[in-house]
Amino acid sequence: MTTTVAAPDLVAMLSAPAAVDAALGNAVREVLVARTGGTGAGGPLRHADHGNLRRGVRYRILLTDCVRSRPAEVLRLGRLVDAGAEIRTVPQVPADVTVVDGTVAMLARDRAGDDVAMVGLSGVVDTVVALFDRLWLVGKPLTSTEELCGRERELLALLSAGYTDESAAARLGVSVRTVRRMMSTIMARLGARSRFQAGLRAADRGILMPLR
């Protein structure tokens, strides 16, 4: 059963995804998203959020630093950045929450996110926004240039370890042409002018994987 919020100072329990999407669909200015753990296969945003991005609603997304060590998640997040979202990470996020236009906060009551509390009490929403902004100020930005998949990170590790294009291609089971194309992509994403610089930048960001 879904409860609809009729007044801004009301608190309601939402369980139906459509009700949450409807609340998001009312966004005009900005949506804040905070997630306590991994983003999962679907990422930190819902279908309605992607629609909001396309129509120019600003998105600020706060995640935990652990997502940076998960190539698949970084790849998805990099695409969100390309779509216009701003993403930062901090060591720990205190709660799963979404705030729409600074007037309505939706807080997940369990890890599965099946029960969502929609809060329109201005004092509560203002407190949530203030905490979000405080963490946002110290968060580390995640950029689309960090979206290296596992295969690209492995290639970078091989070349940094002294493998030639030919031996790296054999190790990965791809052609030499593919290796060179992948390296061009990696250098572009990392903003590097050489392979050596790409390796250094990957190491600095903690995304250069050790060879297995």
PDB file of N, CA, C and O in Angstrom, residues 95-136:
ATOM      1  N   ALA A  95      23.740   7.707   6.144  1.00  0.00           N
ATOM      2  CA  ALA A  95      22.393   7.194   5.863  1.00  0.00           C
ATOM      3  C   ALA A  95      22.118   7.223   4.368  1.00  0.00           C
ATOM      4  O   ALA A  95      22.714   8.002   3.627  1.00  0.00           O
ATOM      5  N   ASP A  96      21.197   6.349   3.948  1.00  0.00           N
ATOM      6  CA  ASP A  96      20.719   6.361   2.572  1.00  0.00           C
ATOM      7  C   ASP A  96      19.571   7.362   2.486  1.00  0.00           C
ATOM      8  O   ASP A  96      18.518   7.165   3.108  1.00  0.00           O
ATOM      9  N   VAL A  97      19.782   8.418   1.732  1.00  0.00           N
ATOM     10  CA  VAL A  97      18.774   9.469   1.681  1.00  0.00           C
ATOM     11  C   VAL A  97      18.785  10.159   0.324  1.00  0.00           C
ATOM     12  O   VAL A  97      19.827  10.247  -0.334  1.00  0.00           O
ATOM     13  N   THR A  98      17.620  10.636  -0.082  1.00  0.00           N
ATOM     14  CA  THR A  98      17.470  11.434  -1.298  1.00  0.00           C
ATOM     15  C   THR A  98      16.665  12.675  -0.937  1.00  0.00           C
ATOM     16  O   THR A  98      15.624  12.565  -0.274  1.00  0.00           O
ATOM     17  N   VAL A  99      17.148  13.834  -1.336  1.00  0.00           N
ATOM     18  CA  VAL A  99      16.457  15.087  -1.038  1.00  0.00           C
ATOM     19  C   VAL A  99      16.088  15.763  -2.349  1.00  0.00           C
ATOM     20  O   VAL A  99      16.945  15.966  -3.210  1.00  0.00           O
ATOM     21  N   VAL A 100      14.822  16.115  -2.487  1.00  0.00           N
ATOM     22  CA  VAL A 100      14.321  16.746  -3.702  1.00  0.00           C
ATOM     23  C   VAL A 100      14.085  18.228  -3.470  1.00  0.00           C
ATOM     24  O   VAL A 100      13.252  18.608  -2.634  1.00  0.00           O
ATOM     25  N   ASP A 101      14.845  19.064  -4.169  1.00  0.00           N
ATOM     26  CA  ASP A 101      14.677  20.512  -4.144  1.00  0.00           C
ATOM     27  C   ASP A 101      14.715  21.124  -2.743  1.00  0.00           C
ATOM     28  O   ASP A 101      14.133  22.177  -2.494  1.00  0.00           O
ATOM     29  N   GLY A 102      15.391  20.447  -1.813  1.00  0.00           N
ATOM     30  CA  GLY A 102      15.520  20.979  -0.466  1.00  0.00           C
ATOM     31  C   GLY A 102      14.229  21.046   0.311  1.00  0.00           C
ATOM     32  O   GLY A 102      14.167  21.710   1.360  1.00  0.00           O
ATOM     33  N   THR A 103      13.194  20.362  -0.157  1.00  0.00           N
ATOM     34  CA  THR A 103      11.893  20.427   0.521  1.00  0.00           C
ATOM     35  C   THR A 103      11.390  19.076   0.992  1.00  0.00           C
ATOM     36  O   THR A 103      10.588  19.002   1.929  1.00  0.00           O
ATOM     37  N   VAL A 104      11.806  18.004   0.356  1.00  0.00           N
ATOM     38  CA  VAL A 104      11.357  16.660   0.716  1.00  0.00           C
ATOM     39  C   VAL A 104      12.558  15.729   0.809  1.00  0.00           C
ATOM     40  O   VAL A 104      13.388  15.692  -0.106  1.00  0.00           O
ATOM     41  N   ALA A 105      12.652  14.998   1.911  1.00  0.00           N
ATOM     42  CA  ALA A 105      13.719  14.013   2.090  1.00  0.00           C
ATOM     43  C   ALA A 105      13.108  12.626   2.117  1.00  0.00           C
ATOM     44  O   ALA A 105      12.089  12.399   2.781  1.00  0.00           O
ATOM     45  N   MET A 106      13.722  11.707   1.382  1.00  0.00           N
ATOM     46  CA  MET A 106      13.286  10.313   1.379  1.00  0.00           C
ATOM     47  C   MET A 106      14.403   9.470   1.971  1.00  0.00           C
ATOM     48  O   MET A 106      15.496   9.403   1.409  1.00  0.00           O
ATOM     49  N   LEU A 107      14.121   8.837   3.115  1.00  0.00           N
ATOM     50  CA  LEU A 107      15.125   8.061   3.838  1.00  0.00           C
ATOM     51  C   LEU A 107      14.764   6.592   3.819  1.00  0.00           C
ATOM     52  O   LEU A 107      13.636   6.210   4.153  1.00  0.00           O
ATOM     53  N   ALA A 108      15.729   5.765   3.420  1.00  0.00           N
ATOM     54  CA  ALA A 108      15.515   4.315   3.424  1.00  0.00           C
ATOM     55  C   ALA A 108      15.568   3.809   4.848  1.00  0.00           C
ATOM     56  O   ALA A 108      16.475   4.148   5.614  1.00  0.00           O
ATOM     57  N   ARG A 109      14.611   2.980   5.203  1.00  0.00           N
ATOM     58  CA  ARG A 109      14.552   2.452   6.574  1.00  0.00           C
ATOM     59  C   ARG A 109      15.263   1.119   6.726  1.00  0.00           C
ATOM     60  O   ARG A 109      15.425   0.619   7.826  1.00  0.00           O
ATOM     61  N   ASP A 110      15.682   0.512   5.605  1.00  0.00           N
ATOM     62  CA  ASP A 110      16.436  -0.737   5.673  1.00  0.00           C
ATOM     63  C   ASP A 110      17.409  -0.779   4.512  1.00  0.00           C
ATOM     64  O   ASP A 110      17.334   0.028   3.588  1.00  0.00           O
ATOM     65  N   ARG A 111      18.341  -1.699   4.568  1.00  0.00           N
ATOM     66  CA  ARG A 111      19.383  -1.785   3.540  1.00  0.00           C
ATOM     67  C   ARG A 111      18.815  -2.089   2.166  1.00  0.00           C
ATOM     68  O   ARG A 111      19.352  -1.667   1.145  1.00  0.00           O
ATOM     69  N   ALA A 112      17.727  -2.836   2.126  1.00  0.00           N
ATOM     70  CA  ALA A 112      17.137  -3.192   0.843  1.00  0.00           C
ATOM     71  C   ALA A 112      16.429  -2.003   0.205  1.00  0.00           C
ATOM     72  O   ALA A 112      16.182  -1.992  -0.998  1.00  0.00           O
ATOM     73  N   GLY A 113      16.122  -1.000   1.005  1.00  0.00           N
ATOM     74  CA  GLY A 113      15.444   0.181   0.478  1.00  0.00           C
ATOM     75  C   GLY A 113      13.981  -0.060   0.166  1.00  0.00           C
ATOM     76  O   GLY A 113      13.344   0.715  -0.554  1.00  0.00           O
ATOM     77  N   ASP A 114      13.398  -1.136   0.731  1.00  0.00           N
ATOM     78  CA  ASP A 114      12.000  -1.452   0.454  1.00  0.00           C
ATOM     79  C   ASP A 114      11.045  -0.494   1.162  1.00  0.00           C
ATOM     80  O   ASP A 114       9.951  -0.218   0.669  1.00  0.00           O
ATOM     81  N   ASP A 115      11.431  -0.015   2.326  1.00  0.00           N
ATOM     82  CA  ASP A 115      10.623   0.947   3.069  1.00  0.00           C
ATOM     83  C   ASP A 115      11.306   2.303   3.043  1.00  0.00           C
ATOM     84  O   ASP A 115      12.449   2.444   3.472  1.00  0.00           O
ATOM     85  N   VAL A 116      10.609   3.280   2.543  1.00  0.00           N
ATOM     86  CA  VAL A 116      11.163   4.630   2.432  1.00  0.00           C
ATOM     87  C   VAL A 116      10.267   5.590   3.181  1.00  0.00           C
ATOM     88  O   VAL A 116       9.046   5.597   2.997  1.00  0.00           O
ATOM     89  N   ALA A 117      10.862   6.413   4.027  1.00  0.00           N
ATOM     90  CA  ALA A 117      10.116   7.445   4.735  1.00  0.00           C
ATOM     91  C   ALA A 117      10.259   8.759   3.988  1.00  0.00           C
ATOM     92  O   ALA A 117      11.374   9.215   3.748  1.00  0.00           O
ATOM     93  N   MET A 118       9.151   9.343   3.598  1.00  0.00           N
ATOM     94  CA  MET A 118       9.175  10.650   2.956  1.00  0.00           C
ATOM     95  C   MET A 118       8.873  11.702   4.015  1.00  0.00           C
ATOM     96  O   MET A 118       7.839  11.657   4.667  1.00  0.00           O
ATOM     97  N   VAL A 119       9.788  12.636   4.165  1.00  0.00           N
ATOM     98  CA  VAL A 119       9.678  13.639   5.218  1.00  0.00           C
ATOM     99  C   VAL A 119       9.643  15.020   4.588  1.00  0.00           C
ATOM    100  O   VAL A 119      10.536  15.375   3.815  1.00  0.00           O
ATOM    101  N   GLY A 120       8.617  15.787   4.951  1.00  0.00           N
ATOM    102  CA  GLY A 120       8.521  17.148   4.462  1.00  0.00           C
ATOM    103  C   GLY A 120       8.663  18.182   5.557  1.00  0.00           C
ATOM    104  O   GLY A 120       8.486  19.380   5.312  1.00  0.00           O
ATOM    105  N   LEU A 121       8.973  17.737   6.770  1.00  0.00           N
ATOM    106  CA  LEU A 121       9.162  18.665   7.890  1.00  0.00           C
ATOM    107  C   LEU A 121      10.402  19.506   7.627  1.00  0.00           C
ATOM    108  O   LEU A 121      11.502  18.981   7.491  1.00  0.00           O
ATOM    109  N   SER A 122      10.243  20.810   7.554  1.00  0.00           N
ATOM    110  CA  SER A 122      11.352  21.681   7.156  1.00  0.00           C
ATOM    111  C   SER A 122      12.563  21.550   8.062  1.00  0.00           C
ATOM    112  O   SER A 122      13.703  21.570   7.595  1.00  0.00           O
ATOM    113  N   GLY A 123      12.334  21.398   9.363  1.00  0.00           N
ATOM    114  CA  GLY A 123      13.465  21.272  10.283  1.00  0.00           C
ATOM    115  C   GLY A 123      14.279  20.023  10.021  1.00  0.00           C
ATOM    116  O   GLY A 123      15.515  20.050  10.055  1.00  0.00           O
ATOM    117  N   VAL A 124      13.591  18.916   9.741  1.00  0.00           N
ATOM    118  CA  VAL A 124      14.283  17.657   9.466  1.00  0.00           C
ATOM    119  C   VAL A 124      15.021  17.740   8.133  1.00  0.00           C
ATOM    120  O   VAL A 124      16.194  17.356   8.019  1.00  0.00           O
ATOM    121  N   VAL A 125      14.342  18.243   7.107  1.00  0.00           N
ATOM    122  CA  VAL A 125      14.965  18.334   5.784  1.00  0.00           C
ATOM    123  C   VAL A 125      16.178  19.255   5.829  1.00  0.00           C
ATOM    124  O   VAL A 125      17.231  18.946   5.262  1.00  0.00           O
ATOM    125  N   ASP A 126      16.070  20.391   6.508  1.00  0.00           N
ATOM    126  CA  ASP A 126      17.189  21.328   6.608  1.00  0.00           C
ATOM    127  C   ASP A 126      18.389  20.686   7.302  1.00  0.00           C
ATOM    128  O   ASP A 126      19.543  20.918   6.919  1.00  0.00           O
ATOM    129  N   THR A 127      18.127  19.855   8.306  1.00  0.00           N
ATOM    130  CA  THR A 127      19.214  19.173   9.013  1.00  0.00           C
ATOM    131  C   THR A 127      19.906  18.167   8.102  1.00  0.00           C
ATOM    132  O   THR A 127      21.137  18.067   8.077  1.00  0.00           O
ATOM    133  N   VAL A 128      19.106  17.424   7.341  1.00  0.00           N
ATOM    134  CA  VAL A 128      19.672  16.447   6.406  1.00  0.00           C
ATOM    135  C   VAL A 128      20.521  17.153   5.347  1.00  0.00           C
ATOM    136  O   VAL A 128      21.640  16.722   5.034  1.00  0.00           O
ATOM    137  N   VAL A 129      20.014  18.255   4.806  1.00  0.00           N
ATOM    138  CA  VAL A 129      20.751  18.999   3.783  1.00  0.00           C
ATOM    139  C   VAL A 129      22.043  19.571   4.360  1.00  0.00           C
ATOM    140  O   VAL A 129      23.098  19.546   3.709  1.00  0.00           O
ATOM    141  N   ALA A 130      21.998  20.070   5.584  1.00  0.00           N
ATOM    142  CA  ALA A 130      23.189  20.639   6.210  1.00  0.00           C
ATOM    143  C   ALA A 130      24.268  19.578   6.399  1.00  0.00           C
ATOM    144  O   ALA A 130      25.461  19.833   6.167  1.00  0.00           O
ATOM    145  N   LEU A 131      23.860  18.380   6.825  1.00  0.00           N
ATOM    146  CA  LEU A 131      24.830  17.288   6.997  1.00  0.00           C
ATOM    147  C   LEU A 131      25.400  16.879   5.649  1.00  0.00           C
ATOM    148  O   LEU A 131      26.613  16.657   5.511  1.00  0.00           O
ATOM    149  N   PHE A 132      24.551  16.790   4.643  1.00  0.00           N
ATOM    150  CA  PHE A 132      25.016  16.446   3.300  1.00  0.00           C
ATOM    151  C   PHE A 132      26.049  17.473   2.828  1.00  0.00           C
ATOM    152  O   PHE A 132      27.120  17.107   2.328  1.00  0.00           O
ATOM    153  N   ASP A 133      25.741  18.754   2.974  1.00  0.00           N
ATOM    154  CA  ASP A 133      26.648  19.806   2.505  1.00  0.00           C
ATOM    155  C   ASP A 133      27.978  19.775   3.244  1.00  0.00           C
ATOM    156  O   ASP A 133      29.036  20.037   2.655  1.00  0.00           O
ATOM    157  N   ARG A 134      27.941  19.441   4.521  1.00  0.00           N
ATOM    158  CA  ARG A 134      29.178  19.359   5.301  1.00  0.00           C
ATOM    159  C   ARG A 134      30.076  18.243   4.775  1.00  0.00           C
ATOM    160  O   ARG A 134      31.282  18.412   4.622  1.00  0.00           O
ATOM    161  N   LEU A 135      29.482  17.083   4.472  1.00  0.00           N
ATOM    162  CA  LEU A 135      30.254  15.972   3.913  1.00  0.00           C
ATOM    163  C   LEU A 135      30.697  16.278   2.483  1.00  0.00           C
ATOM    164  O   LEU A 135      31.796  15.909   2.066  1.00  0.00           O
ATOM    165  N   TRP A 136      29.852  16.958   1.737  1.00  0.00           N
ATOM    166  CA  TRP A 136      30.163  17.300   0.346  1.00  0.00           C
ATOM    167  C   TRP A 136      31.419  18.160   0.265  1.00  0.00           C
ATOM    168  O   TRP A 136      32.257  17.992  -0.634  1.00  0.00           O
TER     169      TRP A 136
END
